[in-house]
Amino acid sequence: MSDASSRSPTPTADEALHTTLDMPFEDAVPFVQIEHELADFETVRVTRLDQMIAGMLGHDDVERTALIVVCHPEIAHDALQIDPTLAGMLPCTTTVYERAADDRVHVHHVSATKAIRDLGCAPADSDEAVEDLVAKTGELMAVVWANIEEHGQK
């Protein structure tokens, strides 16, 4: 069994986006979803993990957690041009969650395209195209994140 605490974070995890919002959880989920949509990400699904776990497993000890699953058409197109199997790594997911230790709503995003790069999911001869994909995703998410941070505070 591996000891995760002894490993350094991968670039994907180390470069993840994280912020906190000063608003109720019930308002934060649609707010974060809309900020993605305003940047032309299409919402694939919004799922409440805590409700799913409670409903299917009967556990009521999971703090409120929502997955906002989105896909940007340019990112999807470019990923498919590199290799159709990369579709399995899409779409992007942003998590909105609470922690009992504080009174903030947390928003966290790990880049799917950085995961494609760091996990070596693309063909070996596509490094430049993957880096372009990572850069484009970063530019799009930078806009989303700036708006979340700007408009998500009182």
PDB file of C-alpha atoms in Angstrom:
ATOM      1  CA  MET A   1       0.000   0.000   0.000  1.00  0.00           C
ATOM      2  CA  SER A   2       1.355   3.433  -0.888  1.00  0.00           C
ATOM      3  CA  ASP A   3       1.908   6.202   1.608  1.00  0.00           C
ATOM      4  CA  ALA A   4       0.345   9.273   0.005  1.00  0.00           C
ATOM      5  CA  SER A   5       1.706  11.565   2.693  1.00  0.00           C
ATOM      6  CA  SER A   6       5.292  10.784   1.670  1.00  0.00           C
ATOM      7  CA  ARG A   7       4.780  11.807  -1.960  1.00  0.00           C
ATOM      8  CA  SER A   8       5.020  15.274  -3.388  1.00  0.00           C
ATOM      9  CA  PRO A   9       1.890  16.526  -5.103  1.00  0.00           C
ATOM     10  CA  THR A  10       1.854  16.016  -8.843  1.00  0.00           C
ATOM     11  CA  PRO A  11       1.786  19.169 -10.959  1.00  0.00           C
ATOM     12  CA  THR A  12      -1.920  18.567 -11.568  1.00  0.00           C
ATOM     13  CA  ALA A  13      -2.762  18.581  -7.854  1.00  0.00           C
ATOM     14  CA  ASP A  14      -0.213  21.231  -6.977  1.00  0.00           C
ATOM     15  CA  GLU A  15      -1.632  23.625  -9.593  1.00  0.00           C
ATOM     16  CA  ALA A  16      -5.286  23.070  -8.663  1.00  0.00           C
ATOM     17  CA  LEU A  17      -7.483  26.122  -8.251  1.00  0.00           C
ATOM     18  CA  HIS A  18      -8.980  26.718  -4.812  1.00  0.00           C
ATOM     19  CA  THR A  19     -10.914  29.567  -3.266  1.00  0.00           C
ATOM     20  CA  THR A  20     -13.517  30.144  -0.612  1.00  0.00           C
ATOM     21  CA  LEU A  21     -16.789  31.995  -0.935  1.00  0.00           C
ATOM     22  CA  ASP A  22     -18.634  34.136   1.540  1.00  0.00           C
ATOM     23  CA  MET A  23     -22.131  32.935   0.704  1.00  0.00           C
ATOM     24  CA  PRO A  24     -24.460  30.089   1.668  1.00  0.00           C
ATOM     25  CA  PHE A  25     -23.784  26.705   0.072  1.00  0.00           C
ATOM     26  CA  GLU A  26     -27.231  26.740  -1.598  1.00  0.00           C
ATOM     27  CA  ASP A  27     -26.273  29.960  -3.391  1.00  0.00           C
ATOM     28  CA  ALA A  28     -22.678  28.968  -4.119  1.00  0.00           C
ATOM     29  CA  VAL A  29     -23.480  25.927  -6.266  1.00  0.00           C
ATOM     30  CA  PRO A  30     -25.585  27.757  -8.899  1.00  0.00           C
ATOM     31  CA  PHE A  31     -23.257  30.773  -8.693  1.00  0.00           C
ATOM     32  CA  VAL A  32     -20.198  28.665  -9.582  1.00  0.00           C
ATOM     33  CA  GLN A  33     -22.164  26.843 -12.284  1.00  0.00           C
ATOM     34  CA  ILE A  34     -23.249  30.119 -13.903  1.00  0.00           C
ATOM     35  CA  GLU A  35     -19.716  31.534 -13.832  1.00  0.00           C
ATOM     36  CA  HIS A  36     -18.608  28.506 -15.872  1.00  0.00           C
ATOM     37  CA  GLU A  37     -21.519  28.923 -18.292  1.00  0.00           C
ATOM     38  CA  LEU A  38     -20.735  32.619 -18.804  1.00  0.00           C
ATOM     39  CA  ALA A  39     -17.315  31.484 -20.084  1.00  0.00           C
ATOM     40  CA  ASP A  40     -19.007  29.117 -22.578  1.00  0.00           C
ATOM     41  CA  PHE A  41     -18.636  25.924 -20.544  1.00  0.00           C
ATOM     42  CA  GLU A  42     -21.708  23.735 -20.921  1.00  0.00           C
ATOM     43  CA  THR A  43     -23.064  22.176 -17.756  1.00  0.00           C
ATOM     44  CA  VAL A  44     -23.193  18.426 -18.193  1.00  0.00           C
ATOM     45  CA  ARG A  45     -24.496  17.703 -14.693  1.00  0.00           C
ATOM     46  CA  VAL A  46     -24.634  19.013 -11.151  1.00  0.00           C
ATOM     47  CA  THR A  47     -24.551  16.236  -8.572  1.00  0.00           C
ATOM     48  CA  ARG A  48     -24.808  16.470  -4.810  1.00  0.00           C
ATOM     49  CA  LEU A  49     -22.413  13.783  -3.572  1.00  0.00           C
ATOM     50  CA  ASP A  50     -23.611  14.049   0.018  1.00  0.00           C
ATOM     51  CA  GLN A  51     -27.212  13.394  -1.049  1.00  0.00           C
ATOM     52  CA  MET A  52     -26.215  10.526  -3.331  1.00  0.00           C
ATOM     53  CA  ILE A  53     -24.182   8.869  -0.564  1.00  0.00           C
ATOM     54  CA  ALA A  54     -26.974   9.373   1.973  1.00  0.00           C
ATOM     55  CA  GLY A  55     -29.575   7.982  -0.417  1.00  0.00           C
ATOM     56  CA  MET A  56     -27.607   4.971  -1.606  1.00  0.00           C
ATOM     57  CA  LEU A  57     -25.522   4.078   1.441  1.00  0.00           C
ATOM     58  CA  GLY A  58     -27.501   5.616   4.273  1.00  0.00           C
ATOM     59  CA  HIS A  59     -24.520   7.647   5.496  1.00  0.00           C
ATOM     60  CA  ASP A  60     -25.484  11.038   6.863  1.00  0.00           C
ATOM     61  CA  ASP A  61     -21.982  12.042   7.944  1.00  0.00           C
ATOM     62  CA  VAL A  62     -20.832  13.557   4.636  1.00  0.00           C
ATOM     63  CA  GLU A  63     -20.591  17.326   4.529  1.00  0.00           C
ATOM     64  CA  ARG A  64     -22.418  19.077   1.718  1.00  0.00           C
ATOM     65  CA  THR A  65     -20.484  18.511  -1.493  1.00  0.00           C
ATOM     66  CA  ALA A  66     -21.548  19.272  -5.068  1.00  0.00           C
ATOM     67  CA  LEU A  67     -19.856  18.326  -8.317  1.00  0.00           C
ATOM     68  CA  ILE A  68     -20.331  20.769 -11.173  1.00  0.00           C
ATOM     69  CA  VAL A  69     -19.445  18.854 -14.321  1.00  0.00           C
ATOM     70  CA  VAL A  70     -18.829  21.113 -17.315  1.00  0.00           C
ATOM     71  CA  CYS A  71     -17.329  20.886 -20.789  1.00  0.00           C
ATOM     72  CA  HIS A  72     -16.036  23.624 -23.067  1.00  0.00           C
ATOM     73  CA  PRO A  73     -16.575  22.908 -26.779  1.00  0.00           C
ATOM     74  CA  GLU A  74     -13.105  24.130 -27.819  1.00  0.00           C
ATOM     75  CA  ILE A  75     -11.408  21.960 -25.206  1.00  0.00           C
ATOM     76  CA  ALA A  76     -13.504  18.946 -26.190  1.00  0.00           C
ATOM     77  CA  HIS A  77     -12.791  19.506 -29.892  1.00  0.00           C
ATOM     78  CA  ASP A  78      -9.057  19.908 -29.398  1.00  0.00           C
ATOM     79  CA  ALA A  79      -8.838  16.874 -27.111  1.00  0.00           C
ATOM     80  CA  LEU A  80     -10.678  14.729 -29.666  1.00  0.00           C
ATOM     81  CA  GLN A  81      -8.342  15.964 -32.407  1.00  0.00           C
ATOM     82  CA  ILE A  82      -5.386  14.716 -30.368  1.00  0.00           C
ATOM     83  CA  ASP A  83      -6.948  11.315 -29.700  1.00  0.00           C
ATOM     84  CA  PRO A  84     -10.600  10.246 -29.363  1.00  0.00           C
ATOM     85  CA  THR A  85      -9.746   8.189 -26.283  1.00  0.00           C
ATOM     86  CA  LEU A  86      -9.060  11.420 -24.381  1.00  0.00           C
ATOM     87  CA  ALA A  87     -12.821  11.958 -24.217  1.00  0.00           C
ATOM     88  CA  GLY A  88     -12.732   9.569 -21.275  1.00  0.00           C
ATOM     89  CA  MET A  89     -10.763  12.174 -19.313  1.00  0.00           C
ATOM     90  CA  LEU A  90     -13.329  14.882 -20.034  1.00  0.00           C
ATOM     91  CA  PRO A  91     -15.323  16.780 -18.925  1.00  0.00           C
ATOM     92  CA  CYS A  92     -13.997  19.162 -16.296  1.00  0.00           C
ATOM     93  CA  THR A  93     -15.315  19.061 -12.744  1.00  0.00           C
ATOM     94  CA  THR A  94     -15.389  21.791 -10.133  1.00  0.00           C
ATOM     95  CA  THR A  95     -16.243  20.843  -6.561  1.00  0.00           C
ATOM     96  CA  VAL A  96     -18.161  23.032  -4.137  1.00  0.00           C
ATOM     97  CA  TYR A  97     -18.041  21.846  -0.533  1.00  0.00           C
ATOM     98  CA  GLU A  98     -18.252  22.771   3.130  1.00  0.00           C
ATOM     99  CA  ARG A  99     -16.000  21.854   6.041  1.00  0.00           C
ATOM    100  CA  ALA A 100     -17.088  21.826   9.675  1.00  0.00           C
ATOM    101  CA  ALA A 101     -13.805  23.467  10.672  1.00  0.00           C
ATOM    102  CA  ASP A 102     -14.738  26.793   9.067  1.00  0.00           C
ATOM    103  CA  ASP A 103     -17.759  28.792   7.979  1.00  0.00           C
ATOM    104  CA  ARG A 104     -16.731  29.149   4.346  1.00  0.00           C
ATOM    105  CA  VAL A 105     -17.834  27.429   1.183  1.00  0.00           C
ATOM    106  CA  HIS A 106     -14.861  25.977  -0.678  1.00  0.00           C
ATOM    107  CA  VAL A 107     -14.515  25.778  -4.461  1.00  0.00           C
ATOM    108  CA  HIS A 108     -11.864  23.474  -5.933  1.00  0.00           C
ATOM    109  CA  HIS A 109     -10.908  22.618  -9.503  1.00  0.00           C
ATOM    110  CA  VAL A 110      -8.308  20.150 -10.739  1.00  0.00           C
ATOM    111  CA  SER A 111      -7.531  20.508 -14.442  1.00  0.00           C
ATOM    112  CA  ALA A 112      -8.598  17.516 -16.524  1.00  0.00           C
ATOM    113  CA  THR A 113      -6.199  18.539 -19.287  1.00  0.00           C
ATOM    114  CA  LYS A 114      -3.282  18.741 -16.858  1.00  0.00           C
ATOM    115  CA  ALA A 115      -4.243  15.254 -15.706  1.00  0.00           C
ATOM    116  CA  ILE A 116      -4.149  14.111 -19.340  1.00  0.00           C
ATOM    117  CA  ARG A 117      -0.641  15.566 -19.589  1.00  0.00           C
ATOM    118  CA  ASP A 118       0.680  14.360 -16.239  1.00  0.00           C
ATOM    119  CA  LEU A 119      -0.769  10.856 -16.501  1.00  0.00           C
ATOM    120  CA  GLY A 120       0.586  10.400 -20.020  1.00  0.00           C
ATOM    121  CA  CYS A 121      -2.830   9.650 -21.494  1.00  0.00           C
ATOM    122  CA  ALA A 122      -2.152  11.145 -24.928  1.00  0.00           C
ATOM    123  CA  PRO A 123      -0.073   9.571 -27.688  1.00  0.00           C
ATOM    124  CA  ALA A 124       3.671  10.131 -27.328  1.00  0.00           C
ATOM    125  CA  ASP A 125       3.882  12.283 -30.455  1.00  0.00           C
ATOM    126  CA  SER A 126       1.279  14.790 -29.223  1.00  0.00           C
ATOM    127  CA  ASP A 127       3.188  16.614 -26.476  1.00  0.00           C
ATOM    128  CA  GLU A 128       2.942  20.008 -28.192  1.00  0.00           C
ATOM    129  CA  ALA A 129      -0.790  19.636 -28.849  1.00  0.00           C
ATOM    130  CA  VAL A 130      -1.369  18.578 -25.237  1.00  0.00           C
ATOM    131  CA  GLU A 131       0.579  21.592 -23.960  1.00  0.00           C
ATOM    132  CA  ASP A 132      -1.556  23.830 -26.204  1.00  0.00           C
ATOM    133  CA  LEU A 133      -4.669  22.158 -24.774  1.00  0.00           C
ATOM    134  CA  VAL A 134      -3.445  22.714 -21.208  1.00  0.00           C
ATOM    135  CA  ALA A 135      -2.679  26.368 -21.999  1.00  0.00           C
ATOM    136  CA  LYS A 136      -6.096  26.973 -23.577  1.00  0.00           C
ATOM    137  CA  THR A 137      -7.862  25.340 -20.642  1.00  0.00           C
ATOM    138  CA  GLY A 138      -5.802  27.433 -18.249  1.00  0.00           C
ATOM    139  CA  GLU A 139      -6.768  30.642 -20.033  1.00  0.00           C
ATOM    140  CA  LEU A 140     -10.463  29.766 -19.980  1.00  0.00           C
ATOM    141  CA  MET A 141     -10.429  28.677 -16.341  1.00  0.00           C
ATOM    142  CA  ALA A 142      -8.477  31.795 -15.334  1.00  0.00           C
ATOM    143  CA  VAL A 143     -11.439  33.880 -16.509  1.00  0.00           C
ATOM    144  CA  VAL A 144     -13.911  31.653 -14.658  1.00  0.00           C
ATOM    145  CA  TRP A 145     -11.804  31.719 -11.493  1.00  0.00           C
ATOM    146  CA  ALA A 146     -11.261  35.479 -11.554  1.00  0.00           C
ATOM    147  CA  ASN A 147     -15.018  35.990 -11.800  1.00  0.00           C
ATOM    148  CA  ILE A 148     -15.739  33.495  -9.029  1.00  0.00           C
ATOM    149  CA  GLU A 149     -13.274  35.249  -6.744  1.00  0.00           C
ATOM    150  CA  GLU A 150     -14.426  38.752  -7.677  1.00  0.00           C
ATOM    151  CA  HIS A 151     -18.167  38.141  -7.436  1.00  0.00           C
ATOM    152  CA  GLY A 152     -18.157  35.492  -4.704  1.00  0.00           C
ATOM    153  CA  GLN A 153     -17.367  37.826  -1.828  1.00  0.00           C
ATOM    154  CA  LYS A 154     -19.689  40.138   0.076  1.00  0.00           C
TER     155      LYS A 154
END
